[in-house]
Every structure is written in structure tokens, then in C-alpha cells.
């Protein structure tokens, strides 16, 4: 019974993935192992996980993909030694964190634990305990603490 539910959820997830691929950019996830959980509407990828979409990528030890009641992807959660590059026409971010959560409907990333983002186009660097990055607006909210305050580094143009 559980095996059949897992297989059905996997087929449904694959169908949703293929359908979304027709209307949005293709998302490719590779890993050493995968486990689909029908009741929780989750797919767990473990071991050397890489997510690729267009020119962007994310790598982590574990990634959990969460689906809503319509079997649409509503959240990706990458855990353990997460590194990434997020590229869009007007932005290019590179960084790392202990955990990264992505909300595709809001195009928002939340980085937690030793969070670092380098804005390669604007030559800026920020790090803190938690960073929320909105890919639509380019806004970032950063939280630190007394022992590890927020750090923001940027280049100033020389005046002539």
C-alpha cells in the first residue's frame, strides 16, 4: 500500500514537473537518492543534491520539495553545506548558508546559519545569521547578533 502511494505520488510529481516545465523554466534536480512521501506531499533528495534552473543552481546535502494541495511546488528547502548561484537578466548572486529555503511563488530566498551573499553585478557582500533575498525587487533583509553582527561590504567609486 505504501509503495503504491509513493509510486502514485512520484508519478503525480513527475506529471506536475513536466507540466510546469511546459509553462515555466525547466527545473532539474539530481541526487544520490530520492524518497517521495505522498501523505506529506514531499519529495526528499539526499546526497550531493543539485538543483538547476536556467543559469542558476543550488547545491546541498539534502533538499526537500514541498507541494501544496494542488500538487504545485510551493517551497524548496536545502539543508547542509548549501552553496548557490542565482542569475537573472539584471542580477547575479553567489553565496552559501547552512540552510536555504526558496518560495517560488514569491521568488524569495531565506538563508539561515552563516549566511553569505555576494552581489557580483553591484560588487557588494553581506553576511549574517539570516538573510531574506527578494529576487523581484533585489531587496535583502539581514539579521545578525552581538557575537556575529551583520557585515556589509561594498566598493565606492573614486571621484575625479
Tab-separated table of C-alpha atoms in Angstrom:
chain	number	residue	atom	x	y	z
A	1	UNK	CA	0.000	0.000	0.000
A	2	UNK	CA	2.730	2.486	0.991
A	3	UNK	CA	4.771	1.526	-2.041
A	4	UNK	CA	1.755	2.146	-4.305
A	5	UNK	CA	1.094	5.539	-2.676
A	6	UNK	CA	4.740	6.511	-3.075
A	7	UNK	CA	4.716	5.452	-6.709
A	8	UNK	CA	1.449	7.329	-7.351
A	9	UNK	CA	2.804	10.471	-5.714
A	10	UNK	CA	6.028	10.144	-7.694
A	11	UNK	CA	4.042	9.815	-10.934
A	12	UNK	CA	1.927	12.817	-9.945
A	13	UNK	CA	5.041	14.807	-9.017
A	14	UNK	CA	6.659	13.899	-12.314
A	15	UNK	CA	3.476	14.948	-14.157
A	16	UNK	CA	3.401	18.276	-12.286
A	17	UNK	CA	7.103	18.769	-13.019
A	18	UNK	CA	6.618	18.075	-16.722
A	19	UNK	CA	3.518	20.274	-16.893
A	20	UNK	CA	5.252	23.157	-15.146
A	21	UNK	CA	8.204	22.710	-17.466
A	22	UNK	CA	5.945	23.479	-20.421
A	23	UNK	CA	4.879	26.814	-18.934
A	24	UNK	CA	7.956	27.795	-16.903
A	25	UNK	CA	11.646	27.221	-16.983
A	26	UNK	CA	12.725	23.630	-16.563
A	27	UNK	CA	13.946	22.612	-13.101
A	28	UNK	CA	16.370	19.699	-12.867
A	29	UNK	CA	17.185	18.010	-9.547
A	30	UNK	CA	19.914	15.393	-9.245
A	31	UNK	CA	20.918	13.469	-6.118
A	32	UNK	CA	22.248	10.155	-4.840
A	33	UNK	CA	18.804	9.122	-3.558
A	34	UNK	CA	15.169	10.245	-3.642
A	35	UNK	CA	12.153	9.400	-1.481
A	36	UNK	CA	8.611	10.592	-2.296
A	37	UNK	CA	6.137	10.917	0.590
A	38	UNK	CA	2.558	11.005	-0.686
A	39	UNK	CA	0.699	11.904	2.514
A	40	UNK	CA	3.047	14.779	3.384
A	41	UNK	CA	3.256	15.853	-0.295
A	42	UNK	CA	7.051	15.994	-0.081
A	43	UNK	CA	9.931	14.643	-2.113
A	44	UNK	CA	13.240	14.212	-0.260
A	45	UNK	CA	16.512	14.243	-2.189
A	46	UNK	CA	19.637	13.190	-0.298
A	47	UNK	CA	23.331	13.089	-1.042
A	48	UNK	CA	25.081	15.511	-3.368
A	49	UNK	CA	21.867	17.301	-4.364
A	50	UNK	CA	21.948	19.862	-7.166
A	51	UNK	CA	19.029	21.946	-8.429
A	52	UNK	CA	19.463	23.658	-11.794
A	53	UNK	CA	17.113	26.135	-13.430
A	54	UNK	CA	18.258	28.133	-16.445
A	55	UNK	CA	21.639	29.607	-15.446
A	56	UNK	CA	21.006	29.306	-11.692
A	57	UNK	CA	21.990	26.405	-9.458
A	58	UNK	CA	21.892	25.373	-5.811
A	59	UNK	CA	23.829	22.546	-4.145
A	60	UNK	CA	23.249	20.976	-0.718
A	61	UNK	CA	23.383	17.760	1.282
A	62	UNK	CA	19.583	17.382	1.392
A	63	UNK	CA	16.733	19.069	-0.480
A	64	UNK	CA	13.044	18.707	0.324
A	65	UNK	CA	10.485	19.814	-2.260
A	66	UNK	CA	7.062	20.636	-0.799
A	67	UNK	CA	3.826	20.551	-2.790
A	68	UNK	CA	0.514	22.229	-1.990
A	69	UNK	CA	-2.993	20.721	-2.174
A	70	UNK	CA	-2.974	21.282	-5.978
A	71	UNK	CA	0.344	19.424	-6.260
A	72	UNK	CA	2.157	22.584	-7.250
A	73	UNK	CA	5.594	23.286	-5.834
A	74	UNK	CA	5.342	25.828	-3.040
A	75	UNK	CA	8.730	25.512	-1.312
A	76	UNK	CA	12.225	24.087	-1.721
A	77	UNK	CA	14.352	23.565	1.379
A	78	UNK	CA	18.089	22.864	1.036
A	79	UNK	CA	19.913	21.752	4.180
A	80	UNK	CA	23.604	21.277	4.895
A	81	UNK	CA	26.588	22.972	3.219
A	82	UNK	CA	24.371	24.893	0.807
A	83	UNK	CA	26.067	26.858	-1.979
A	84	UNK	CA	24.390	28.661	-4.862
A	85	UNK	CA	24.471	30.993	-7.838
A	86	UNK	CA	21.241	32.826	-8.699
A	87	UNK	CA	21.356	34.501	-12.124
A	88	UNK	CA	18.703	36.646	-13.739
A	89	UNK	CA	18.973	39.229	-16.521
A	90	UNK	CA	19.645	42.101	-14.085
A	91	UNK	CA	21.098	40.271	-11.058
A	92	UNK	CA	23.767	37.728	-10.194
A	93	UNK	CA	24.163	36.465	-6.629
A	94	UNK	CA	26.583	33.874	-5.299
A	95	UNK	CA	26.712	32.599	-1.734
A	96	UNK	CA	26.294	29.962	0.927
A	97	UNK	CA	24.402	29.109	4.125
A	98	UNK	CA	23.618	26.195	6.413
A	99	UNK	CA	20.031	26.177	5.123
A	100	UNK	CA	18.300	27.865	2.170
A	101	UNK	CA	14.523	27.935	1.674
A	102	UNK	CA	13.097	29.080	-1.661
A	103	UNK	CA	9.494	30.209	-2.168
A	104	UNK	CA	8.930	30.108	-5.949
A	105	UNK	CA	5.597	31.982	-5.957
A	106	UNK	CA	7.224	34.969	-4.211
A	107	UNK	CA	10.645	34.449	-5.835
A	108	UNK	CA	12.144	34.760	-2.354
A	109	UNK	CA	15.110	33.028	-0.714
A	110	UNK	CA	15.667	32.751	3.046
A	111	UNK	CA	19.227	31.856	4.078
A	112	UNK	CA	19.829	30.733	7.674
A	113	UNK	CA	23.079	29.997	9.516
A	114	UNK	CA	26.395	31.521	8.394
A	115	UNK	CA	24.542	33.183	5.530
A	116	UNK	CA	26.646	34.925	2.870
A	117	UNK	CA	25.582	36.658	-0.355
A	118	UNK	CA	27.849	38.313	-2.890
A	119	UNK	CA	26.102	40.617	-5.370
A	120	UNK	CA	28.509	40.165	-8.276
A	121	UNK	CA	26.990	42.845	-10.523
A	122	UNK	CA	26.982	45.620	-7.900
A	123	UNK	CA	30.146	44.407	-6.127
A	124	UNK	CA	28.536	44.119	-2.696
A	125	UNK	CA	28.933	41.495	0.038
A	126	UNK	CA	26.670	40.845	3.016
A	127	UNK	CA	26.670	38.208	5.719
A	128	UNK	CA	24.625	37.488	8.834
A	129	UNK	CA	22.656	34.855	10.730
A	130	UNK	CA	19.644	35.167	8.437
A	131	UNK	CA	19.229	36.823	5.048
A	132	UNK	CA	15.964	37.174	3.141
A	133	UNK	CA	16.524	37.957	-0.542
A	134	UNK	CA	13.667	39.064	-2.792
A	135	UNK	CA	14.677	38.307	-6.380
A	136	UNK	CA	11.882	40.510	-7.805
A	137	UNK	CA	12.883	43.729	-6.034
A	138	UNK	CA	16.510	42.907	-5.191
A	139	UNK	CA	15.810	43.858	-1.556
A	140	UNK	CA	17.601	41.999	1.228
A	141	UNK	CA	16.801	41.878	4.944
A	142	UNK	CA	19.707	40.748	7.105
A	143	UNK	CA	19.747	39.729	10.773
A	144	UNK	CA	22.809	39.240	12.964
A	145	UNK	CA	23.555	39.074	16.680
A	146	UNK	CA	26.001	40.585	19.202
A	147	UNK	CA	28.691	37.971	18.615
A	148	UNK	CA	28.286	37.990	14.831
A	149	UNK	CA	26.820	41.301	13.695
A	150	UNK	CA	25.650	41.947	10.141
A	151	UNK	CA	28.515	42.845	7.839
A	152	UNK	CA	28.043	44.799	4.594
A	153	UNK	CA	30.996	45.492	2.293
A	154	UNK	CA	30.838	47.491	-0.907
A	155	UNK	CA	33.137	49.341	-3.322
A	156	UNK	CA	32.864	53.100	-3.660
A	157	UNK	CA	33.540	54.756	-6.943
A	158	UNK	CA	36.501	57.125	-6.891
A	159	UNK	CA	35.613	60.742	-7.531
A	160	UNK	CA	37.691	62.556	-10.100
